[in-house]
Coordinates of C-alpha atoms and ligand atoms in Angstrom, one line a residue:
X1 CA 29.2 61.9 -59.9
X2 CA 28.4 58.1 -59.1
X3 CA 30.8 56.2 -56.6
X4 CA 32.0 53.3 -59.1
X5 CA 34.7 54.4 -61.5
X6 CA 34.9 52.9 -65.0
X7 CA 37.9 51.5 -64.6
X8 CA 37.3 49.0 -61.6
X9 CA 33.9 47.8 -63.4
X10 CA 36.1 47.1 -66.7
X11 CA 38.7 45.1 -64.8
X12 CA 35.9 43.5 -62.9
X13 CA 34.2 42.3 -65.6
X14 CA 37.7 41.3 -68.0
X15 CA 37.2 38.1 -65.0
X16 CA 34.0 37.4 -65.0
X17 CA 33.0 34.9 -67.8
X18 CA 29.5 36.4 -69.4
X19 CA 26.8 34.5 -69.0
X20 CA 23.0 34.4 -71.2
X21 CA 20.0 32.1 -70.7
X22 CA 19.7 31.4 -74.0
X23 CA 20.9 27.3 -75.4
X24 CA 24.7 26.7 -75.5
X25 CA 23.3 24.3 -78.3
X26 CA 20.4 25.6 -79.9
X27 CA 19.9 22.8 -82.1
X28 CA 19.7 20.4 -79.0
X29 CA 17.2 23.0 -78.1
X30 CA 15.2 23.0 -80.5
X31 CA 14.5 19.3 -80.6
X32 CA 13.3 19.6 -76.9
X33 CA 10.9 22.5 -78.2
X34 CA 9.8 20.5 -80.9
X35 CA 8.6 17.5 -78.4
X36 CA 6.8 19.9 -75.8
X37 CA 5.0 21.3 -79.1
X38 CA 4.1 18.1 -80.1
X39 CA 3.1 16.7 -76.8
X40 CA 0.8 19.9 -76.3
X41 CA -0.7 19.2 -79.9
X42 CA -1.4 15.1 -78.8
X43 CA -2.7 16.0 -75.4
X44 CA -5.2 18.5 -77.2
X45 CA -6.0 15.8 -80.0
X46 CA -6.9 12.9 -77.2
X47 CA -8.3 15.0 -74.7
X48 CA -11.6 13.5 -75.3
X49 CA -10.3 10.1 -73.8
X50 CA -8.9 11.1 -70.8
X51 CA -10.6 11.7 -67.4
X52 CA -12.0 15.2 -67.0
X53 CA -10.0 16.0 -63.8
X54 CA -7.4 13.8 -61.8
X55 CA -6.2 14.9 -57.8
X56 CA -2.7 15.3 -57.6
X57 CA -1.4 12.2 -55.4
X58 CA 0.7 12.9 -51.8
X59 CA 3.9 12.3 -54.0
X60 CA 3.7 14.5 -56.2
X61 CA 2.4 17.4 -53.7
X62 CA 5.3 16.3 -51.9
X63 CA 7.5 17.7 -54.4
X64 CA 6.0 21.1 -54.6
X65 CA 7.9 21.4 -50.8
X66 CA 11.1 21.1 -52.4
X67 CA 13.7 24.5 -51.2
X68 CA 14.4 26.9 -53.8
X69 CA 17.4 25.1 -56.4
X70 CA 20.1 27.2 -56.3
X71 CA 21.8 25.2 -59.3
X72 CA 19.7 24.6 -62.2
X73 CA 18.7 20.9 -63.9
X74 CA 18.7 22.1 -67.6
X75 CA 16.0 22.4 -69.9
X76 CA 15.8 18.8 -70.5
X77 CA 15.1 18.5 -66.4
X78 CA 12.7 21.4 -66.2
X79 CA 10.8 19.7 -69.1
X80 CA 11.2 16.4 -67.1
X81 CA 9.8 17.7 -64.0
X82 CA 6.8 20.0 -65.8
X83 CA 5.9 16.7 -67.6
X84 CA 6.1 14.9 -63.8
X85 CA 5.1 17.4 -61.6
X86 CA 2.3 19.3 -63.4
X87 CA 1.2 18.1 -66.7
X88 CA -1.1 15.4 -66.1
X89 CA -2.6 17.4 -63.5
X90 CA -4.5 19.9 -65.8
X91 CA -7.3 22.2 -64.1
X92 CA -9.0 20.2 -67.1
X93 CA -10.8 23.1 -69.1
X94 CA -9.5 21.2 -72.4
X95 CA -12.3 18.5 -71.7
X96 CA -15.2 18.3 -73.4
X97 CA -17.1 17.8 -70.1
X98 CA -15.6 20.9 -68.7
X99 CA -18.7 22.8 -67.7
X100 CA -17.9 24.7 -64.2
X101 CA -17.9 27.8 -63.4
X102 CA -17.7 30.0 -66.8
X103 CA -14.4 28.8 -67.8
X104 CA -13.9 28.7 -71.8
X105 CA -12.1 25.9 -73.1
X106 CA -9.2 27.4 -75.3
X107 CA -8.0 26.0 -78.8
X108 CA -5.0 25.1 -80.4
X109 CA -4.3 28.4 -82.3
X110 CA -4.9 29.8 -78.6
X111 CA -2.0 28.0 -77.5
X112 CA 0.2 28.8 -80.4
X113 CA -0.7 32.6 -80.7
X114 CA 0.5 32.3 -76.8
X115 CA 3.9 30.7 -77.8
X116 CA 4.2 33.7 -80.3
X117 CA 3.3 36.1 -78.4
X118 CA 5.9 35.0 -75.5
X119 CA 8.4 34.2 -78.4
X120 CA 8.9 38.1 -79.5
X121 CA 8.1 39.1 -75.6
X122 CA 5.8 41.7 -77.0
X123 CA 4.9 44.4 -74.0
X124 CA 1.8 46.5 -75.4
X125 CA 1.9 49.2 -73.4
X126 CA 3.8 52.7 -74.4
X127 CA 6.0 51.0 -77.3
X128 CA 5.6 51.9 -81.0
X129 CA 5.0 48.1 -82.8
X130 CA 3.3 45.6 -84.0
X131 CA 1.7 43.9 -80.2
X132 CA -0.2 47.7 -80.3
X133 CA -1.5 47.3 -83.3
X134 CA -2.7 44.2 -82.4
X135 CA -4.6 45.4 -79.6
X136 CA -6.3 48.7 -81.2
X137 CA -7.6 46.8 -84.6
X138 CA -8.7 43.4 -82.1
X139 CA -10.3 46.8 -79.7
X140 CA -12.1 48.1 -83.1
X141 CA -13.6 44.5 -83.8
X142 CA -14.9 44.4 -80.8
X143 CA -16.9 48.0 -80.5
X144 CA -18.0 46.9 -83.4
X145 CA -19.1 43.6 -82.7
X146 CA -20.9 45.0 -79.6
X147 CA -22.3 48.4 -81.1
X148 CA -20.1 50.1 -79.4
X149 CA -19.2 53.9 -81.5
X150 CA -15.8 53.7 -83.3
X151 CA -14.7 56.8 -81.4
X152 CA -15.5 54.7 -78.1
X153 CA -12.0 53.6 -76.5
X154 CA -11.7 50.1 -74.6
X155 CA -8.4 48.4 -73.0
X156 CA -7.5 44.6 -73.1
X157 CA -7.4 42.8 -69.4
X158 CA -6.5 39.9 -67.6
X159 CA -10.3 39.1 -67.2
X160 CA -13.6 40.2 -66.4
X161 CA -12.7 41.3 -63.0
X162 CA -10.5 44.0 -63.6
X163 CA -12.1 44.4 -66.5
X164 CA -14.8 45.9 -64.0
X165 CA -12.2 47.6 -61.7
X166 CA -11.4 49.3 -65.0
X167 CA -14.8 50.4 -65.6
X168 CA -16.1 51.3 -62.2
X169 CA -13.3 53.1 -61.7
X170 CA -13.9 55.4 -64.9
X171 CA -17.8 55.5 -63.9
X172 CA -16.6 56.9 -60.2
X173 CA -14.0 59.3 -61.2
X174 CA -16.7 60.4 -64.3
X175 CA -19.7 60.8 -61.7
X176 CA -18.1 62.1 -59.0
X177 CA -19.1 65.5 -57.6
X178 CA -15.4 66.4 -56.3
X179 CA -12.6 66.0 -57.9
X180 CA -12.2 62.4 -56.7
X181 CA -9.2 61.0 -59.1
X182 CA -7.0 63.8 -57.4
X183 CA -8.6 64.5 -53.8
X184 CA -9.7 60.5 -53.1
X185 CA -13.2 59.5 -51.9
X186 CA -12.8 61.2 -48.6
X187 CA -13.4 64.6 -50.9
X188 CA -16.6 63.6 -51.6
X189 CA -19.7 65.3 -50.1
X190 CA -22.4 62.0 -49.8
X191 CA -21.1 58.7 -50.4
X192 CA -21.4 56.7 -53.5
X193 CA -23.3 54.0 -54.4
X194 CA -24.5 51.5 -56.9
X195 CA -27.1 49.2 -57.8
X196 CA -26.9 45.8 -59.0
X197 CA -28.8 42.6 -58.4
X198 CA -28.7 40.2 -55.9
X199 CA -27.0 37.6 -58.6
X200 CA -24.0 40.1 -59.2
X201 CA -20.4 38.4 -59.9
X202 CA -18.4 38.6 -56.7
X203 CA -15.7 40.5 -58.7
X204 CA -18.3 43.5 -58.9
X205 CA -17.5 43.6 -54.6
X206 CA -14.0 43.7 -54.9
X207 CA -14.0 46.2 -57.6
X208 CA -16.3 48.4 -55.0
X209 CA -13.6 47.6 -52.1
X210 CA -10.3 48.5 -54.1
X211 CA -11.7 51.7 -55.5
X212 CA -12.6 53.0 -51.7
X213 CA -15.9 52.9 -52.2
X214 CA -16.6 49.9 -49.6
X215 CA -19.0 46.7 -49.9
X216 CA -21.7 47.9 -49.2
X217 CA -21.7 50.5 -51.9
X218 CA -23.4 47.9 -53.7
X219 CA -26.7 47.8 -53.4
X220 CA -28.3 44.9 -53.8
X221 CA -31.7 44.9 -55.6
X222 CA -33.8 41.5 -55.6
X223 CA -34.6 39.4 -58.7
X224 CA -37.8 38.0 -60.2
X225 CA -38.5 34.3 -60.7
X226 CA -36.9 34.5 -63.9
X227 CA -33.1 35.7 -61.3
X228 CA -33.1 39.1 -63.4
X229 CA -33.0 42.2 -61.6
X230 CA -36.6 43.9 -60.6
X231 CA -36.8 47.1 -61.9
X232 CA -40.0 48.6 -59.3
X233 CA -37.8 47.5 -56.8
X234 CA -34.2 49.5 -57.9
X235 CA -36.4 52.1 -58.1
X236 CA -37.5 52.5 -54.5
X237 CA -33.5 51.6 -53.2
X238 CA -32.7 54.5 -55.7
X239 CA -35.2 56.7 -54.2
X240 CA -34.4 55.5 -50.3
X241 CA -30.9 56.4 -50.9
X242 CA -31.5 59.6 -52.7
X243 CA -34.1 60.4 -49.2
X244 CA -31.3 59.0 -47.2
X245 CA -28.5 61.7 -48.4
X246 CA -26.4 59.3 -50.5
X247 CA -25.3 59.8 -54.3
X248 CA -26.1 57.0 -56.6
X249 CA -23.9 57.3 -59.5
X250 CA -24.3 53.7 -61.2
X251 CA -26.5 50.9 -62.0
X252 CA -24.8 47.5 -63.4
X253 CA -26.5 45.2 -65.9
X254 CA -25.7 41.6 -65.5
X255 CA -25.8 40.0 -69.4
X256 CA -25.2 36.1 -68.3
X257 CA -24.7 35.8 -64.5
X258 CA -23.0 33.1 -63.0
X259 CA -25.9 31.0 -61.2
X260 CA -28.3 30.5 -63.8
X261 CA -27.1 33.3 -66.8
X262 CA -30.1 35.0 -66.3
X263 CA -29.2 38.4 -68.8
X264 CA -30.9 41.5 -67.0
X265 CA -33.4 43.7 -68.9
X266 CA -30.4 45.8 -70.3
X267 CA -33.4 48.6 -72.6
X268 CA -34.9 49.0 -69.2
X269 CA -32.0 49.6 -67.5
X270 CA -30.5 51.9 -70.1
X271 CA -33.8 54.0 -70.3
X272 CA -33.3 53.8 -66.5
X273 CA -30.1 55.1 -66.1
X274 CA -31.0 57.9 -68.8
X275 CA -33.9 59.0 -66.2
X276 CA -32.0 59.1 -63.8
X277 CA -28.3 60.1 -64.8
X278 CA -26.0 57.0 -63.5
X279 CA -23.6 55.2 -65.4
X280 CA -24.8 52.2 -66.6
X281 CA -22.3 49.7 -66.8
X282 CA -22.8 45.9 -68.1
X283 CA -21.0 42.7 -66.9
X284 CA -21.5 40.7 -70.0
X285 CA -17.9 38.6 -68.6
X286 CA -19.5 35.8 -71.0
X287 CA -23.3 36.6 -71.9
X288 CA -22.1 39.9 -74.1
X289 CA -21.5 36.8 -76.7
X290 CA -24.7 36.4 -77.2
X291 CA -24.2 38.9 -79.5
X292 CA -22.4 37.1 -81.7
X293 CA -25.5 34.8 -82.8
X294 CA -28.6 36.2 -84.9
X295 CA -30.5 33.2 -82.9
X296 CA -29.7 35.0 -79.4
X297 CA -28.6 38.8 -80.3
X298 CA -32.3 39.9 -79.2
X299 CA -31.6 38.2 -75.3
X300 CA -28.4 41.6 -75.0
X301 CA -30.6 43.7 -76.2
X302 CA -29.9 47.7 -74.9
X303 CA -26.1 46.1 -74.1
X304 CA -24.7 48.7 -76.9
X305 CA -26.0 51.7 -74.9
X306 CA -24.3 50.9 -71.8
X307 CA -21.5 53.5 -70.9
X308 CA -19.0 50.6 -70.3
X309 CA -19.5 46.7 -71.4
X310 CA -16.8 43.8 -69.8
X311 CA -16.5 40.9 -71.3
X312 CA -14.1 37.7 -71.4
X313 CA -12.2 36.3 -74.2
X314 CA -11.6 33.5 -72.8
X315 CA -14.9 32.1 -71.7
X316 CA -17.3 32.0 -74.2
X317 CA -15.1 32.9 -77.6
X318 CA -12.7 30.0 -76.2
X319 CA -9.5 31.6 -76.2
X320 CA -6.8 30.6 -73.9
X321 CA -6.4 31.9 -70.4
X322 CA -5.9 35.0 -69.6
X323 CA -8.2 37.3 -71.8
X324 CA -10.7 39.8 -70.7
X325 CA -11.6 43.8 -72.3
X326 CA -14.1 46.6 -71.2
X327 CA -15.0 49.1 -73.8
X328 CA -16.4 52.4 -73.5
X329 CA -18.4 55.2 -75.4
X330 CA -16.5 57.9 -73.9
X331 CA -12.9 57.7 -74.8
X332 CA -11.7 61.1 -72.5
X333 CA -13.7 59.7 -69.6
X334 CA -11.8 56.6 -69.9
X335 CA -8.3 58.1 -70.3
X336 CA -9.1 61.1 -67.5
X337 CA -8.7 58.0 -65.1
X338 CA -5.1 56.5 -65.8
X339 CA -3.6 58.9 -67.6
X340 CA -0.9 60.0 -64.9
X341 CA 2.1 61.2 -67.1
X342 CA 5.8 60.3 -65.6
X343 CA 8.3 62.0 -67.7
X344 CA 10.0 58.9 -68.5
X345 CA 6.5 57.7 -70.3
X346 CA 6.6 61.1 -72.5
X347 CA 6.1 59.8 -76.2
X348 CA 9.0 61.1 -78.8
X349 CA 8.0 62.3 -82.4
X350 CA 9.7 58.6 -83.5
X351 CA 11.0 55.0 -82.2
X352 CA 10.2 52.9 -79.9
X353 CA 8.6 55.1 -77.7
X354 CA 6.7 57.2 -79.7
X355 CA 2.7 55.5 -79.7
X356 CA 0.7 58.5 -78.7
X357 CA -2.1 56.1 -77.6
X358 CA -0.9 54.3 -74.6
X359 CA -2.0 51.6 -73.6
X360 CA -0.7 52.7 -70.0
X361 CA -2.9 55.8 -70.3
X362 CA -6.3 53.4 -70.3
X363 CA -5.7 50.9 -67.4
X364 CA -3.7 49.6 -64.0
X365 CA -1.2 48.1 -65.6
X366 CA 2.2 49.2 -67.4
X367 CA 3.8 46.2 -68.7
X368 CA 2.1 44.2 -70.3
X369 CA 2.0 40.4 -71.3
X370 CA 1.2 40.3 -75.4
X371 CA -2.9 38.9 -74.7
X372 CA -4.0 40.3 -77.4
X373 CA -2.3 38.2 -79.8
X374 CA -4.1 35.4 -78.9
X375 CA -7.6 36.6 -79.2
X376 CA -6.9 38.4 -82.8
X377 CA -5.5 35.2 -84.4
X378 CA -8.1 33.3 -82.8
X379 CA -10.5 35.4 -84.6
X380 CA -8.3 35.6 -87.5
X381 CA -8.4 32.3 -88.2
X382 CA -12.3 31.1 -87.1
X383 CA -14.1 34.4 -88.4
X384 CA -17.1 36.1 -86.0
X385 CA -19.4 34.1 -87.9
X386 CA -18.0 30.4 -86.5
X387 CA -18.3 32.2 -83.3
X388 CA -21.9 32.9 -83.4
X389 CA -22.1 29.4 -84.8
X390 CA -20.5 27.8 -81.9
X391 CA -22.6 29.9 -79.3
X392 CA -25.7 28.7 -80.8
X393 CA -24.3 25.0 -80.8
X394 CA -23.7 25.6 -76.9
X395 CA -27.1 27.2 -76.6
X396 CA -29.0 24.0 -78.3
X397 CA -26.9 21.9 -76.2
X398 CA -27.9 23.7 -73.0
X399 CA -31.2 23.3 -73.6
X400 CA -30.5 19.8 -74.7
X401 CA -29.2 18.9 -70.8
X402 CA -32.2 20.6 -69.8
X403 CA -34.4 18.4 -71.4
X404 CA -32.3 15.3 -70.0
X405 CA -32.6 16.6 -66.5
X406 CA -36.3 17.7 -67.0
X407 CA -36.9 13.9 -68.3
X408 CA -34.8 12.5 -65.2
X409 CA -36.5 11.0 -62.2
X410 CA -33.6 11.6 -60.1
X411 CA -32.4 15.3 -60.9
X412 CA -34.3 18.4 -61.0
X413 CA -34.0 21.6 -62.8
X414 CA -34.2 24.9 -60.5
X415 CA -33.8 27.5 -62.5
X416 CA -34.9 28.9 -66.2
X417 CA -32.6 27.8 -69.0
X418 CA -31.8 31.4 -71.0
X419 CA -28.6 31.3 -72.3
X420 CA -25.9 28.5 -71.4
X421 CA -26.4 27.4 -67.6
X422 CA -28.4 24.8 -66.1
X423 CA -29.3 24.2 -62.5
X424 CA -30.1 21.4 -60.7
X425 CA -30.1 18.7 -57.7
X426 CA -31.0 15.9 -56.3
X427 CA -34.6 16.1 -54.9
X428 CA -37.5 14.6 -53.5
X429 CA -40.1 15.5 -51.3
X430 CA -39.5 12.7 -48.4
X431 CA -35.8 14.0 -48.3
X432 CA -35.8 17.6 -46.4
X433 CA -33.2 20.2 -47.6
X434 CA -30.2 19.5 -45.3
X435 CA -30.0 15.9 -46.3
X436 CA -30.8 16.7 -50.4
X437 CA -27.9 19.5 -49.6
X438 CA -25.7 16.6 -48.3
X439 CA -26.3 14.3 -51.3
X440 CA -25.9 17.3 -54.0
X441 CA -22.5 17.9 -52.5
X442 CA -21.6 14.4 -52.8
X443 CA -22.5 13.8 -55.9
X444 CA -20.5 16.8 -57.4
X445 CA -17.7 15.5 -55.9
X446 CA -17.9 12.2 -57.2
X447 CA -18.9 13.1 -61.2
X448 CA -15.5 15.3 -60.5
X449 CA -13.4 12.9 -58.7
X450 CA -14.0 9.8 -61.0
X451 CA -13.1 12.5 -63.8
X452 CA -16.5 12.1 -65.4
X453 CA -17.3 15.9 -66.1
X454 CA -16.9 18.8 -64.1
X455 CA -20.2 21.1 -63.3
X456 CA -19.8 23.4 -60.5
X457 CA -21.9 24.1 -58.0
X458 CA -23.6 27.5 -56.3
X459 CA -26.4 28.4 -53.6
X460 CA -29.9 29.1 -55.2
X461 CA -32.4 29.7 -52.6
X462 CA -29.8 29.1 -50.2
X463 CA -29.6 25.5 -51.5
X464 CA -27.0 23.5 -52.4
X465 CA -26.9 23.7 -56.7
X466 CA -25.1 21.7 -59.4
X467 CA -24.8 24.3 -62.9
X468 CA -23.2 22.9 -65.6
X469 CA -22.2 26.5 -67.9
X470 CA -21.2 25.6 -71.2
X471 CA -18.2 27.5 -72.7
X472 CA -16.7 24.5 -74.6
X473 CA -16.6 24.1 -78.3
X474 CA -15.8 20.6 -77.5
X475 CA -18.6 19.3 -76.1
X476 CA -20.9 16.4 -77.6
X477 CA -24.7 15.6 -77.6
X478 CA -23.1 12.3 -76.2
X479 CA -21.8 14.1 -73.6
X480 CA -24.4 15.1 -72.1
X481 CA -26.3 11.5 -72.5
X482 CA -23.2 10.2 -70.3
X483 CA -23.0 12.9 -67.7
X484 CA -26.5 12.4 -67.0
X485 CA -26.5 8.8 -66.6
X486 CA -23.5 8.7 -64.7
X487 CA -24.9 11.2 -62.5
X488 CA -28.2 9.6 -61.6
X489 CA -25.8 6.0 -60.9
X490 CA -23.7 8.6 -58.8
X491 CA -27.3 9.6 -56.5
X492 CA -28.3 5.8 -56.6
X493 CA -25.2 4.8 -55.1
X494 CA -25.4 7.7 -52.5
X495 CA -28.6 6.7 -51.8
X496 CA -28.0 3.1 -51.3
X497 CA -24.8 3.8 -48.8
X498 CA -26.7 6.2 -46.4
X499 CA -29.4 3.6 -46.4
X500 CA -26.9 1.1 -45.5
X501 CA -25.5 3.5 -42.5
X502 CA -29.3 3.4 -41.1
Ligands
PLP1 C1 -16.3 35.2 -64.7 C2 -17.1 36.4 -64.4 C3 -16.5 37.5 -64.0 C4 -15.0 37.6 -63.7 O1 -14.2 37.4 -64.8 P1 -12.8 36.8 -64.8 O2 -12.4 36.7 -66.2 O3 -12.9 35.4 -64.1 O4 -11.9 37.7 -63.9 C5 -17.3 38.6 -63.8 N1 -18.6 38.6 -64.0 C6 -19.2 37.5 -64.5 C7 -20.7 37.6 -64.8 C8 -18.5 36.3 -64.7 O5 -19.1 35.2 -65.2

């Protein structure tokens, strides 16, 4: 028996008026959706004239202190305030001189395929419709895409980073002497590690932290001058750990890292891995696109026989924030490590609930915002083959900012140009490195401040970097011509003030 009887709710709620978020006037509504689609569509039309980044002034910041409303301003006012508070403040990943980091630049079927997915409120996860269908034909593409076997399994993410939570998780529970999934890491005779190169993606720490494992799990094997991972090398850690009592159980393959996009020899590690009977995991988050182009498909080679690949949607195939997936060959491994049951989660013979592969069963999460949608019209729409196109368009234009840097008296390249990164500074030999470090700093400040372009910057060598990463199907030859020049005028001007404060 529960405490509330019928009869008081009923005469409780005959009182109480009932209330829904949805438009007392939808037409009126609709008119203000109609202009925030339309201002969406113009801002991505003229992006190209506007500065790559802007601060966001005291006043405005000021506003972002405001209590929490406990009356509401409308739609109109939300609008008003979004189009105030936040929209000419982007992080600026639209531009076409967005190169930092490894951020993608979305498109305006991205945006659209987000509104539709957010319109039905989609939840791929245990539900029998159309949003799961989405995701197991866009998972098929992609094994297929990446030479991964049709009976391999893979699960759409928010990004690269759980993507390798996800996958490091399954390579733990699948390697694991004890029964780890159920007993925890405590159960486990030596402790486990894995090998990756000193250039691995922070995220591959974290994963190692949240699974119990610990940080320094990873082992961290040194690179040659090219930054790629040295095999000799990961052999001897392997064998000092073996000596040592511990229990290697993977090695990670880097396909693109994050400084310079160095791609790791993926055949050696794979026959490596074989030898030695680790999972071999790759972090392709956006080098496994390489793929997608016969002029750079040899650079991944080997990337099809790892046990699980990660990669992002949204950096290098462009499609809006968030976006991420990890496939694997091993379907049962993958499910042994999130299928937990929970009797309300029991699929039915029919309705709603009756989709036997749940998408609960193959990651972290339950619910589940519709991301799929957006990469599978993307693709829809384009084809792989406009993909491989545009990779190869950023490719040529890497190597085309290489060329202005190598022809520049000012900047410097540090690093080989492979797939879509370039490194560089400021140097000369009369400045020594603290001072060049100083400059380099500076400078990327400026070309971001003045809203020229955005590069990024890193440590190489324990020196301060500059890497401009180019995910953006927006960018220009011109581009680069005007990012360069700016940039040296930037150094010149740095130069000139320091002499001044002699
Ligand atoms: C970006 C990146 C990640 C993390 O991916 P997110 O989508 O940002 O979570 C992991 N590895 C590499 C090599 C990356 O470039």
């Amino acid at each position: 028996m529960i405490g509330t009887t019928v009869k008081d709710v009923a005469s409780h709620d005959s009182v109480v008026p009932e209330e829904t978020l949805d438009p007392a006037d939808w037409e009126e509504f609709r008119e203000l959706a109609h202009a925030m689609v339309d201002r969406m569509i113009d801002y991505q039309r003229d992006v190209p004239g506007t500065p790559a980044w802007r601060p966001v002034p005291e006043e405005v910041d000021e506003r972002f202190r405001e209590p929490a409303p406990k009356a509401g301003v409308g739609a109109g006012g939300a609008y008003e305030d979004y189009l105030e508070m936040v929209f000419p403040y982007p992080t600026g990943l639209h531009h076409p001189r967005w190169w930092g980091w490894a951020g993608g630049t979305g498109s305006p079927m991205g945006m659209m395929a987000a509104l539709l997915g957010a319109g039905s409120n989609s939840v791929p996860a245990n539900f029998n419709d159309g949003a799961a269908r989405v995701e197991a034909q866009l998972l098929t593409w992609m094994k297929s895409v990446m030479g991964f076997p049709e009976q391999g399994s893979g699960i759409v993410t928010s990004g690269g980073s759980v993507a390798n939570i996800v996958a490091l998780t399954v390579a733990r529970d699948a390697m694991a002497r004890s029964d780890i999934a159920n007993d925890g890491v405590g159960a486990e005779p030596e402790r486990l590690v894995l090998y990756a190169s000193s250039e691995v993606h922070s995220s591959v720490f974290k994963a190692s932290k949240i699974l119990g494992l610990g940080r320094d799990a990873v082992r961290l094997v040194p690179v040659d001058g090219d930054f790629r991972i040295r095999i000799p090398e990961l052999r001897e850690h392997i064998a000092r750990d073996l000596v040592a009592g511990f229990r290697p159980f993977a090695v990670i393959g880097t396909a693109g890292t994050i400084n310079t996009g160095a791609v790791d020899d993926l055949t050696a590690l794979a026959d490596l891995a074989e030898s030695y009977g680790l999972w071999f995991h790759v972090d392709g988050a956006f080098g496994a696109m390489a793929v997608l182009s016969p002029e750079s498909r040899h650079l991944v080679e080997g990337m099809s026989r790892a046990d699980s690949l990660a990669f992002d949607f949204h950096k290098w195939m462009y499609v809006n924030y968030e976006a991420g997936c990890v496939l694997f060959q091993d379907a049962e491994a993958h499910r042994r490590s999130f299928s937990v049951g929970g009797d309300y989660l029991v699929p039915l013979e029919r309705g709603t609930g009756s989709l036997a592969d749940m998408a609960t069963g193959r990651g972290p999460q339950l619910s589940r915002g519709f991301k799929a949608l957006k990469s599978w019209m993307t693709i829809r729409e384009h084809g792989f083959d406009k993909f491989g196109r545009l990779v190869a368009q950023n490719m040529r234009q890497t190597r085309y900012l290489a060329s202005l840097i190598d022809a520049s008296s000012v900047l410097q390249r540090v690093a080989p140009v492979e797939l879509n990164v370039v490194a560089f500074r400021y140097e000369d030999s009369e400045t020594d490195a603290a001072v060049a470090d100083g400059i380099n700093r500076e400078l990327l400040m400026r070309v971001q401040e003045r809203g020229v372009a955005i590069p990024s910057s890193t440590l190489l060598d324990g020196r301060f970097t500059l890497r401009a990463c180019i995910c953006n199907h927006r960018s220009r030859q011109s581009d680069f011509d005007e990012f360069v020049a700016e940039a040296e005028l930037t150094v010149a001007e740095i130069l000139s003030e320091s002499a001044a404060e002699r």
